[in-house]
DNA sequence: ATGGTAGCGCTGCTA
């Protein structure tokens, strides 16, 4: 089973690239973030034509998350447990069961600056995510929490840690919030495959030529529960998708992150 | 260089 996550930075602007990427990367499940679409504008037909069922949670110009699956999609839930849709809420979480795996697509708030109200809201959001997971799943069940966490877990996940000293994405409370997810029973899939690698990034600022100068961060994570983590066979950041895929239009500022899990080793259902 | 670029949507916000 191949699971991927990609912050597409507007699905309206990125749909041709996402379609192209699906056709060559062939993920079984793709979690997307920052679709920037309302549910009514989500291009479900385009994905159905490629063999994917889809679930989307969005209400307008910001945020928006989705799950695509070609191995089944059921038990869809938008937002946190008990969260009432108001039409004005920030759409940052959607979950579904795909091929026997509970999948969550998450878009963690950016936080803007350390100490700001947005930063506090980011920490609260991460704790709410942890509590939501802990109340709805057990660590011995197959669970994949995938998305843009807006947190670089370690200094080696940042191109220049000193430059980001005192900034969001690297602060200790943010990293501690991610470690709390790991303490519950999730593992950073990318680190299972590349335990010693440094400076393998998933996001690069559009500005100042950061991508071509290797100035990025690894903030897009696939956090897997133990049954999936022990069955990981391969992982990759697809930097090619950050280059624009043969079109004149700019790419997303994030690259897709992909992980392969052996179905038999994970003890999950065979594909339908 | 308290810069730079992209998306949304039409003015400035968000990232």
PDB file of C-alpha atoms (C1' of nucleotides) in Angstrom:
ATOM      1  CA  UNK A   1       0.000   0.000   0.000  1.00  0.00           C
ATOM      2  CA  UNK A   2       1.441   3.337  -1.082  1.00  0.00           C
ATOM      3  CA  UNK A   3       0.442   6.361   1.026  1.00  0.00           C
ATOM      4  CA  UNK A   4       1.355   9.932   0.140  1.00  0.00           C
ATOM      5  CA  UNK A   5       0.855  13.454   1.433  1.00  0.00           C
ATOM      6  CA  UNK A   6       1.065  16.708  -0.508  1.00  0.00           C
ATOM      7  CA  UNK A   7       0.286  20.290   0.353  1.00  0.00           C
ATOM      8  CA  UNK A   8      -0.831  21.364  -3.130  1.00  0.00           C
ATOM      9  CA  UNK A   9      -1.251  25.108  -2.385  1.00  0.00           C
ATOM     10  CA  UNK A  10      -4.581  25.507  -4.230  1.00  0.00           C
ATOM     11  CA  UNK A  11      -6.075  22.500  -5.971  1.00  0.00           C
ATOM     12  CA  UNK A  12      -7.679  24.829  -8.499  1.00  0.00           C
ATOM     13  CA  UNK A  13      -4.263  26.073  -9.579  1.00  0.00           C
ATOM     14  CA  UNK A  14      -2.644  22.643  -9.220  1.00  0.00           C
ATOM     15  CA  UNK A  15      -5.159  20.147 -10.582  1.00  0.00           C
ATOM     16  CA  UNK A  16      -3.258  19.326 -13.818  1.00  0.00           C
ATOM     17  CA  UNK A  17      -0.091  18.701 -11.820  1.00  0.00           C
ATOM     18  CA  UNK A  18      -1.892  16.551  -9.277  1.00  0.00           C
ATOM     19  CA  UNK A  19      -3.441  14.477 -12.068  1.00  0.00           C
ATOM     20  CA  UNK A  20      -0.063  14.096 -13.729  1.00  0.00           C
ATOM     21  CA  UNK A  21       1.548  13.151 -10.438  1.00  0.00           C
ATOM     22  CA  UNK A  22      -1.112  10.546  -9.633  1.00  0.00           C
ATOM     23  CA  UNK A  23      -0.558   8.933 -13.016  1.00  0.00           C
ATOM     24  CA  UNK A  24       3.140   8.320 -12.471  1.00  0.00           C
ATOM     25  CA  UNK A  25       3.428   8.062  -8.688  1.00  0.00           C
ATOM     26  CA  UNK A  26       0.404   5.768  -8.393  1.00  0.00           C
ATOM     27  CA  UNK A  27      -0.324   6.218  -4.697  1.00  0.00           C
ATOM     28  CA  UNK A  28      -3.108   4.108  -3.245  1.00  0.00           C
ATOM     29  CA  UNK A  29      -3.959   6.953  -0.891  1.00  0.00           C
ATOM     30  CA  UNK A  30      -3.121  10.655  -1.252  1.00  0.00           C
ATOM     31  CA  UNK A  31      -3.716  13.150   1.546  1.00  0.00           C
ATOM     32  CA  UNK A  32      -3.862  16.720   0.289  1.00  0.00           C
ATOM     33  CA  UNK A  33      -3.724  20.002   2.160  1.00  0.00           C
ATOM     34  CA  UNK A  34      -4.434  23.620   1.250  1.00  0.00           C
ATOM     35  CA  UNK A  35      -6.929  22.794  -1.473  1.00  0.00           C
ATOM     36  CA  UNK A  36      -8.350  26.301  -0.938  1.00  0.00           C
ATOM     37  CA  UNK A  37     -11.712  25.089  -2.222  1.00  0.00           C
ATOM     38  CA  UNK A  38     -15.259  24.845  -0.961  1.00  0.00           C
ATOM     39  CA  UNK A  39     -16.685  21.324  -1.051  1.00  0.00           C
ATOM     40  CA  UNK A  40     -18.907  22.279  -3.979  1.00  0.00           C
ATOM     41  CA  UNK A  41     -15.900  23.197  -6.111  1.00  0.00           C
ATOM     42  CA  UNK A  42     -13.908  20.040  -5.378  1.00  0.00           C
ATOM     43  CA  UNK A  43     -13.113  18.243  -8.679  1.00  0.00           C
ATOM     44  CA  UNK A  44     -14.286  14.783  -7.651  1.00  0.00           C
ATOM     45  CA  UNK A  45     -14.999  13.763 -11.256  1.00  0.00           C
ATOM     46  CA  UNK A  46     -11.410  14.380 -12.327  1.00  0.00           C
ATOM     47  CA  UNK A  47     -10.173  12.011  -9.649  1.00  0.00           C
ATOM     48  CA  UNK A  48     -12.891   9.442 -10.296  1.00  0.00           C
ATOM     49  CA  UNK A  49     -11.674   9.298 -13.894  1.00  0.00           C
ATOM     50  CA  UNK A  50      -8.276   8.241 -12.552  1.00  0.00           C
ATOM     51  CA  UNK A  51      -9.810   5.589 -10.326  1.00  0.00           C
ATOM     52  CA  UNK A  52      -9.855   7.483  -7.040  1.00  0.00           C
ATOM     53  CA  UNK A  53     -12.660   7.985  -4.585  1.00  0.00           C
ATOM     54  CA  UNK A  54     -12.382  11.260  -2.726  1.00  0.00           C
ATOM     55  CA  UNK A  55     -13.422  13.019   0.458  1.00  0.00           C
ATOM     56  CA  UNK A  56     -12.927  16.750   0.908  1.00  0.00           C
ATOM     57  CA  UNK A  57     -13.375  19.221   3.752  1.00  0.00           C
ATOM     58  CA  UNK A  58     -13.169  22.876   2.782  1.00  0.00           C
ATOM     59  CA  UNK A  59     -15.198  26.054   2.890  1.00  0.00           C
ATOM     60  CA  UNK A  60     -13.447  28.627   0.790  1.00  0.00           C
ATOM     61  CA  UNK A  61     -10.247  30.397   0.058  1.00  0.00           C
ATOM     62  CA  UNK A  62      -8.059  29.117   2.870  1.00  0.00           C
ATOM     63  CA  UNK A  63      -7.085  25.713   4.214  1.00  0.00           C
ATOM     64  CA  UNK A  64      -9.043  22.718   2.910  1.00  0.00           C
ATOM     65  CA  UNK A  65      -8.014  19.052   3.218  1.00  0.00           C
ATOM     66  CA  UNK A  66      -8.813  15.934   1.217  1.00  0.00           C
ATOM     67  CA  UNK A  67      -8.185  12.199   0.963  1.00  0.00           C
ATOM     68  CA  UNK A  68      -8.040  10.328  -2.333  1.00  0.00           C
ATOM     69  CA  UNK A  69      -8.107   6.535  -2.336  1.00  0.00           C
ATOM     70  CA  UNK A  70      -8.166   3.782  -4.928  1.00  0.00           C
ATOM     71  CA  UNK A  71      -8.373   1.079  -2.226  1.00  0.00           C
ATOM     72  CA  UNK A  72     -11.695   2.031  -0.673  1.00  0.00           C
ATOM     73  CA  UNK A  73     -12.881   5.065   1.278  1.00  0.00           C
ATOM     74  CA  UNK A  74     -15.338   4.784   4.114  1.00  0.00           C
ATOM     75  CA  UNK A  75     -16.177   6.146   7.567  1.00  0.00           C
ATOM     76  CA  UNK A  76     -15.327   9.682   6.486  1.00  0.00           C
ATOM     77  CA  UNK A  77     -15.181  12.280   9.249  1.00  0.00           C
ATOM     78  CA  UNK A  78     -14.550  15.997   8.737  1.00  0.00           C
ATOM     79  CA  UNK A  79     -13.016  17.974  11.571  1.00  0.00           C
ATOM     80  CA  UNK A  80     -12.459  16.915  15.151  1.00  0.00           C
ATOM     81  CA  UNK A  81     -14.776  14.595  16.992  1.00  0.00           C
ATOM     82  CA  UNK A  82     -17.821  16.557  18.055  1.00  0.00           C
ATOM     83  CA  UNK A  83     -16.875  19.613  16.008  1.00  0.00           C
ATOM     84  CA  UNK A  84     -20.031  21.165  14.596  1.00  0.00           C
ATOM     85  CA  UNK A  85     -19.716  22.465  11.024  1.00  0.00           C
ATOM     86  CA  UNK A  86     -20.494  26.171  10.992  1.00  0.00           C
ATOM     87  CA  UNK A  87     -19.308  27.020   7.515  1.00  0.00           C
ATOM     88  CA  UNK A  88     -16.767  29.339   9.086  1.00  0.00           C
ATOM     89  CA  UNK A  89     -14.520  26.801  10.811  1.00  0.00           C
ATOM     90  CA  UNK A  90     -10.944  26.281   9.670  1.00  0.00           C
ATOM     91  CA  UNK A  91     -10.960  23.066   7.632  1.00  0.00           C
ATOM     92  CA  UNK A  92      -7.753  21.335   8.687  1.00  0.00           C
ATOM     93  CA  UNK A  93      -8.644  17.704   9.381  1.00  0.00           C
ATOM     94  CA  UNK A  94     -10.416  14.902   7.557  1.00  0.00           C
ATOM     95  CA  UNK A  95     -10.204  11.176   8.246  1.00  0.00           C
ATOM     96  CA  UNK A  96     -11.368   8.044   6.464  1.00  0.00           C
ATOM     97  CA  UNK A  97     -10.731   4.302   6.452  1.00  0.00           C
ATOM     98  CA  UNK A  98      -8.858   3.078   3.359  1.00  0.00           C
ATOM     99  CA  UNK A  99      -7.965  -0.585   2.916  1.00  0.00           C
ATOM    100  CA  UNK A 100      -8.440  -1.146   6.631  1.00  0.00           C
ATOM    101  CA  UNK A 101      -6.192   1.782   7.572  1.00  0.00           C
ATOM    102  CA  UNK A 102      -7.531   4.821   9.400  1.00  0.00           C
ATOM    103  CA  UNK A 103      -6.069   7.735   7.442  1.00  0.00           C
ATOM    104  CA  UNK A 104      -6.017  11.360   8.579  1.00  0.00           C
ATOM    105  CA  UNK A 105      -5.125  14.316   6.355  1.00  0.00           C
ATOM    106  CA  UNK A 106      -4.013  17.179   8.562  1.00  0.00           C
ATOM    107  CA  UNK A 107      -3.075  20.803   7.948  1.00  0.00           C
ATOM    108  CA  UNK A 108      -1.613  22.158  11.166  1.00  0.00           C
ATOM    109  CA  UNK A 109      -1.915  25.939  11.642  1.00  0.00           C
ATOM    110  CA  UNK A 110       1.199  27.886  10.648  1.00  0.00           C
ATOM    111  CA  UNK A 111       1.557  29.748  13.932  1.00  0.00           C
ATOM    112  CA  UNK A 112       3.005  32.886  12.320  1.00  0.00           C
ATOM    113  CA  UNK A 113       5.309  34.003  15.170  1.00  0.00           C
ATOM    114  CA  UNK A 114       6.298  32.473  18.488  1.00  0.00           C
ATOM    115  CA  UNK A 115       4.186  33.849  21.306  1.00  0.00           C
ATOM    116  CA  UNK A 116       1.425  35.191  19.079  1.00  0.00           C
ATOM    117  CA  UNK A 117      -2.179  34.111  19.535  1.00  0.00           C
ATOM    118  CA  UNK A 118      -1.791  32.155  16.303  1.00  0.00           C
ATOM    119  CA  UNK A 119       1.144  30.293  17.809  1.00  0.00           C
ATOM    120  CA  UNK A 120      -0.858  29.423  20.911  1.00  0.00           C
ATOM    121  CA  UNK A 121      -3.701  28.265  18.673  1.00  0.00           C
ATOM    122  CA  UNK A 122      -1.243  26.047  16.789  1.00  0.00           C
ATOM    123  CA  UNK A 123      -0.133  24.340  20.011  1.00  0.00           C
ATOM    124  CA  UNK A 124      -3.754  23.905  21.091  1.00  0.00           C
ATOM    125  CA  UNK A 125      -4.634  22.450  17.702  1.00  0.00           C
ATOM    126  CA  UNK A 126      -1.829  19.882  17.940  1.00  0.00           C
ATOM    127  CA  UNK A 127      -2.932  18.874  21.431  1.00  0.00           C
ATOM    128  CA  UNK A 128      -6.518  18.584  20.253  1.00  0.00           C
ATOM    129  CA  UNK A 129      -5.308  16.333  17.420  1.00  0.00           C
ATOM    130  CA  UNK A 130      -3.488  14.127  19.918  1.00  0.00           C
ATOM    131  CA  UNK A 131      -6.550  13.905  22.166  1.00  0.00           C
ATOM    132  CA  UNK A 132      -8.791  13.187  19.174  1.00  0.00           C
ATOM    133  CA  UNK A 133      -6.536  10.324  18.062  1.00  0.00           C
ATOM    134  CA  UNK A 134      -6.159   8.946  21.565  1.00  0.00           C
ATOM    135  CA  UNK A 135      -9.917   8.872  22.092  1.00  0.00           C
ATOM    136  CA  UNK A 136     -10.765   7.254  18.744  1.00  0.00           C
ATOM    137  CA  UNK A 137      -7.906   4.819  18.049  1.00  0.00           C
ATOM    138  CA  UNK A 138      -5.568   2.401  19.749  1.00  0.00           C
ATOM    139  CA  UNK A 139      -1.835   2.386  19.003  1.00  0.00           C
ATOM    140  CA  UNK A 140      -2.015  -1.250  17.873  1.00  0.00           C
ATOM    141  CA  UNK A 141      -4.502  -0.374  15.118  1.00  0.00           C
ATOM    142  CA  UNK A 142      -3.310   0.641  11.619  1.00  0.00           C
ATOM    143  CA  UNK A 143      -3.342   4.454  11.579  1.00  0.00           C
ATOM    144  CA  UNK A 144      -1.628   6.956   9.280  1.00  0.00           C
ATOM    145  CA  UNK A 145      -1.661  10.638  10.258  1.00  0.00           C
ATOM    146  CA  UNK A 146      -0.348  12.487   7.227  1.00  0.00           C
ATOM    147  CA  UNK A 147       0.019  16.093   6.296  1.00  0.00           C
ATOM    148  CA  UNK A 148       1.624  19.483   6.633  1.00  0.00           C
ATOM    149  CA  UNK A 149       2.533  19.741  10.304  1.00  0.00           C
ATOM    150  CA  UNK A 150       4.282  23.103   9.978  1.00  0.00           C
ATOM    151  CA  UNK A 151       6.861  21.694  12.401  1.00  0.00           C
ATOM    152  CA  UNK A 152      10.386  20.554  11.570  1.00  0.00           C
ATOM    153  CA  UNK A 153      10.924  17.755  14.108  1.00  0.00           C
ATOM    154  CA  UNK A 154      14.695  18.210  14.504  1.00  0.00           C
ATOM    155  CA  UNK A 155      17.421  20.706  13.647  1.00  0.00           C
ATOM    156  CA  UNK A 156      18.632  18.446  10.829  1.00  0.00           C
ATOM    157  CA  UNK A 157      15.217  18.938   9.197  1.00  0.00           C
ATOM    158  CA  UNK A 158      16.034  22.628   8.637  1.00  0.00           C
ATOM    159  CA  UNK A 159      18.642  24.042   6.247  1.00  0.00           C
ATOM    160  CA  UNK A 160      20.057  26.393   8.853  1.00  0.00           C
ATOM    161  CA  UNK A 161      18.851  25.884  12.401  1.00  0.00           C
ATOM    162  CA  UNK A 162      20.615  29.010  13.663  1.00  0.00           C
ATOM    163  CA  UNK A 163      18.739  31.131  11.170  1.00  0.00           C
ATOM    164  CA  UNK A 164      15.424  29.869  12.533  1.00  0.00           C
ATOM    165  CA  UNK A 165      16.335  30.258  16.189  1.00  0.00           C
ATOM    166  CA  UNK A 166      13.331  31.743  17.949  1.00  0.00           C
ATOM    167  CA  UNK A 167      11.026  31.189  14.982  1.00  0.00           C
ATOM    168  CA  UNK A 168       7.995  29.000  14.516  1.00  0.00           C
ATOM    169  CA  UNK A 169       8.317  25.481  13.052  1.00  0.00           C
ATOM    170  CA  UNK A 170      11.399  24.736  15.176  1.00  0.00           C
ATOM    171  CA  UNK A 171      10.425  25.873  18.681  1.00  0.00           C
ATOM    172  CA  UNK A 172      10.585  23.366  21.499  1.00  0.00           C
ATOM    173  CA  UNK A 173       6.850  23.489  22.359  1.00  0.00           C
ATOM    174  CA  UNK A 174       5.957  22.700  18.735  1.00  0.00           C
ATOM    175  CA  UNK A 175       8.437  19.843  18.557  1.00  0.00           C
ATOM    176  CA  UNK A 176       7.220  18.595  21.911  1.00  0.00           C
ATOM    177  CA  UNK A 177       3.659  18.516  20.558  1.00  0.00           C
ATOM    178  CA  UNK A 178       4.795  16.286  17.671  1.00  0.00           C
ATOM    179  CA  UNK A 179       6.752  14.091  20.081  1.00  0.00           C
ATOM    180  CA  UNK A 180       3.564  13.696  22.099  1.00  0.00           C
ATOM    181  CA  UNK A 181       1.957  12.111  19.042  1.00  0.00           C
ATOM    182  CA  UNK A 182       4.950   9.784  18.772  1.00  0.00           C
ATOM    183  CA  UNK A 183       4.762   8.992  22.469  1.00  0.00           C
ATOM    184  CA  UNK A 184       1.169   7.844  21.973  1.00  0.00           C
ATOM    185  CA  UNK A 185       2.353   5.384  19.332  1.00  0.00           C
ATOM    186  CA  UNK A 186       3.104   7.026  15.993  1.00  0.00           C
ATOM    187  CA  UNK A 187       6.402   6.886  14.128  1.00  0.00           C
ATOM    188  CA  UNK A 188       7.872   9.279  11.567  1.00  0.00           C
ATOM    189  CA  UNK A 189       7.889   7.020   8.490  1.00  0.00           C
ATOM    190  CA  UNK A 190      10.535   9.020   6.717  1.00  0.00           C
ATOM    191  CA  UNK A 191      12.978   8.602   9.585  1.00  0.00           C
ATOM    192  CA  UNK A 192      12.472   4.830   9.561  1.00  0.00           C
ATOM    193  CA  UNK A 193      13.867   4.739   6.029  1.00  0.00           C
ATOM    194  CA  UNK A 194      16.430   7.538   6.376  1.00  0.00           C
ATOM    195  CA  UNK A 195      17.440   7.405  10.036  1.00  0.00           C
ATOM    196  CA  UNK A 196      20.679   9.312   9.614  1.00  0.00           C
ATOM    197  CA  UNK A 197      20.071  11.628   6.696  1.00  0.00           C
ATOM    198  CA  UNK A 198      20.201  15.368   7.149  1.00  0.00           C
ATOM    199  CA  UNK A 199      18.568  18.165   5.190  1.00  0.00           C
ATOM    200  CA  UNK A 200      15.993  16.144   3.281  1.00  0.00           C
ATOM    201  CA  UNK A 201      13.276  18.729   2.872  1.00  0.00           C
ATOM    202  CA  UNK A 202       9.629  18.752   1.794  1.00  0.00           C
ATOM    203  CA  UNK A 203       9.010  22.505   1.648  1.00  0.00           C
ATOM    204  CA  UNK A 204      10.950  25.435   0.190  1.00  0.00           C
ATOM    205  CA  UNK A 205       9.954  29.091   0.292  1.00  0.00           C
ATOM    206  CA  UNK A 206       8.980  30.425  -3.130  1.00  0.00           C
ATOM    207  CA  UNK A 207      11.149  33.452  -2.566  1.00  0.00           C
ATOM    208  CA  UNK A 208      14.834  34.179  -3.018  1.00  0.00           C
ATOM    209  CA  UNK A 209      15.546  31.024  -5.018  1.00  0.00           C
ATOM    210  CA  UNK A 210      15.336  28.891  -1.901  1.00  0.00           C
ATOM    211  CA  UNK A 211      14.460  25.678  -3.756  1.00  0.00           C
ATOM    212  CA  UNK A 212      17.432  25.794  -6.076  1.00  0.00           C
ATOM    213  CA  UNK A 213      19.704  26.801  -3.223  1.00  0.00           C
ATOM    214  CA  UNK A 214      18.595  23.881  -1.013  1.00  0.00           C
ATOM    215  CA  UNK A 215      17.099  26.088   1.651  1.00  0.00           C
ATOM    216  CA  UNK A 216      14.071  24.206   2.924  1.00  0.00           C
ATOM    217  CA  UNK A 217      12.465  22.347   5.792  1.00  0.00           C
ATOM    218  CA  UNK A 218      10.997  18.893   6.351  1.00  0.00           C
ATOM    219  CA  UNK A 219       7.549  19.737   7.696  1.00  0.00           C
ATOM    220  CA  UNK A 220       5.355  17.289   5.766  1.00  0.00           C
ATOM    221  CA  UNK A 221       5.158  14.085   7.780  1.00  0.00           C
ATOM    222  CA  UNK A 222       3.656  10.616   7.591  1.00  0.00           C
ATOM    223  CA  UNK A 223       3.151   9.435  11.164  1.00  0.00           C
ATOM    224  CA  UNK A 224       2.337   5.734  11.282  1.00  0.00           C
ATOM    225  CA  UNK A 225       1.155   3.520  14.098  1.00  0.00           C
ATOM    226  CA  UNK A 226       3.309   0.506  14.934  1.00  0.00           C
ATOM    227  CA  UNK A 227       1.571  -2.073  12.701  1.00  0.00           C
ATOM    228  CA  UNK A 228       2.253   0.124   9.663  1.00  0.00           C
ATOM    229  CA  UNK A 229       5.616   1.464  10.799  1.00  0.00           C
ATOM    230  CA  UNK A 230       7.136  -1.993  11.121  1.00  0.00           C
ATOM    231  CA  UNK A 231       5.979  -2.810   7.580  1.00  0.00           C
ATOM    232  CA  UNK A 232       7.499   0.230   5.840  1.00  0.00           C
ATOM    233  CA  UNK A 233       9.610  -0.794   2.836  1.00  0.00           C
ATOM    234  CA  UNK A 234      10.410   2.503   1.104  1.00  0.00           C
ATOM    235  CA  UNK A 235       9.928   6.261   1.315  1.00  0.00           C
ATOM    236  CA  UNK A 236      10.751   9.326  -0.737  1.00  0.00           C
ATOM    237  CA  UNK A 237      10.317  13.063  -1.114  1.00  0.00           C
ATOM    238  CA  UNK A 238       9.463  13.655  -4.760  1.00  0.00           C
ATOM    239  CA  UNK A 239      11.499  16.775  -5.441  1.00  0.00           C
ATOM    240  CA  UNK A 240      10.693  16.480  -9.140  1.00  0.00           C
ATOM    241  CA  UNK A 241       7.115  17.496  -8.363  1.00  0.00           C
ATOM    242  CA  UNK A 242       8.465  20.710  -6.776  1.00  0.00           C
ATOM    243  CA  UNK A 243       9.993  21.684 -10.140  1.00  0.00           C
ATOM    244  CA  UNK A 244       6.763  22.215 -12.043  1.00  0.00           C
ATOM    245  CA  UNK A 245       6.222  19.020 -14.015  1.00  0.00           C
ATOM    246  CA  UNK A 246       6.695  20.355 -17.502  1.00  0.00           C
ATOM    247  CA  UNK A 247       4.266  23.242 -17.249  1.00  0.00           C
ATOM    248  CA  UNK A 248       4.855  26.966 -17.203  1.00  0.00           C
ATOM    249  CA  UNK A 249       2.761  27.423 -14.098  1.00  0.00           C
ATOM    250  CA  UNK A 250       4.585  27.481 -10.777  1.00  0.00           C
ATOM    251  CA  UNK A 251       4.623  24.319  -8.690  1.00  0.00           C
ATOM    252  CA  UNK A 252       3.396  24.021  -5.118  1.00  0.00           C
ATOM    253  CA  UNK A 253       5.927  25.167  -2.561  1.00  0.00           C
ATOM    254  CA  UNK A 254       5.716  21.640  -1.074  1.00  0.00           C
ATOM    255  CA  UNK A 255       6.847  18.331  -2.575  1.00  0.00           C
ATOM    256  CA  UNK A 256       4.831  15.123  -2.139  1.00  0.00           C
ATOM    257  CA  UNK A 257       6.118  12.662   0.453  1.00  0.00           C
ATOM    258  CA  UNK A 258       5.510   8.976  -0.249  1.00  0.00           C
ATOM    259  CA  UNK A 259       5.784   5.814   1.820  1.00  0.00           C
ATOM    260  CA  UNK A 260       5.261   2.170   0.882  1.00  0.00           C
ATOM    261  CA  UNK A 261       3.901  -0.312   3.409  1.00  0.00           C
ATOM    262  CA  UNK A 262       3.881  -4.073   2.888  1.00  0.00           C
ATOM    263  CA  UNK A 263       0.234  -5.131   3.284  1.00  0.00           C
ATOM    264  CA  UNK A 264       1.026  -8.627   4.534  1.00  0.00           C
ATOM    265  CA  UNK A 265       3.586  -7.453   7.068  1.00  0.00           C
ATOM    266  CA  UNK A 266       1.136  -4.815   8.291  1.00  0.00           C
ATOM    267  CA  UNK A 267      -1.653  -7.367   8.564  1.00  0.00           C
ATOM    268  CA  UNK A 268      -4.065  -5.175   6.630  1.00  0.00           C
ATOM    269  CA  UNK A 269      -6.660  -6.268   4.133  1.00  0.00           C
ATOM    270  CA  UNK A 270      -5.772  -7.100   0.547  1.00  0.00           C
ATOM    271  CA  UNK A 271      -6.846  -4.572  -2.023  1.00  0.00           C
ATOM    272  CA  UNK A 272     -10.449  -4.861  -3.200  1.00  0.00           C
TER     273      UNK A 272
ATOM    274  C1'  DA B   1      18.387  43.335   1.979  1.00  0.00           C
ATOM    275  C1'  DT B   2      12.673  43.444   8.211  1.00  0.00           C
ATOM    276  C1'  DG B   3      14.076  41.439   1.252  1.00  0.00           C
ATOM    277  C1'  DG B   4      11.880  37.684  -1.784  1.00  0.00           C
ATOM    278  C1'  DT B   5       7.002  34.782  -4.538  1.00  0.00           C
ATOM    279  C1'  DA B   6       2.594  32.564  -4.973  1.00  0.00           C
ATOM    280  C1'  DG B   7      -2.688  32.265  -4.512  1.00  0.00           C
ATOM    281  C1'  DC B   8      -6.969  34.460  -3.918  1.00  0.00           C
ATOM    282  C1'  DG B   9      -9.422  38.071  -5.742  1.00  0.00           C
ATOM    283  C1'  DC B  10      -9.386  42.953  -6.175  1.00  0.00           C
ATOM    284  C1'  DT B  11      -7.238  44.978  -1.235  1.00  0.00           C
ATOM    285  C1'  DG B  12      -4.373  43.182   1.485  1.00  0.00           C
ATOM    286  C1'  DC B  13      -4.032  38.814   3.845  1.00  0.00           C
ATOM    287  C1'  DT B  14      -1.854  34.283   4.393  1.00  0.00           C
ATOM    288  C1'  DA B  15       1.954  31.504   3.911  1.00  0.00           C
TER     289       DA B  15
END
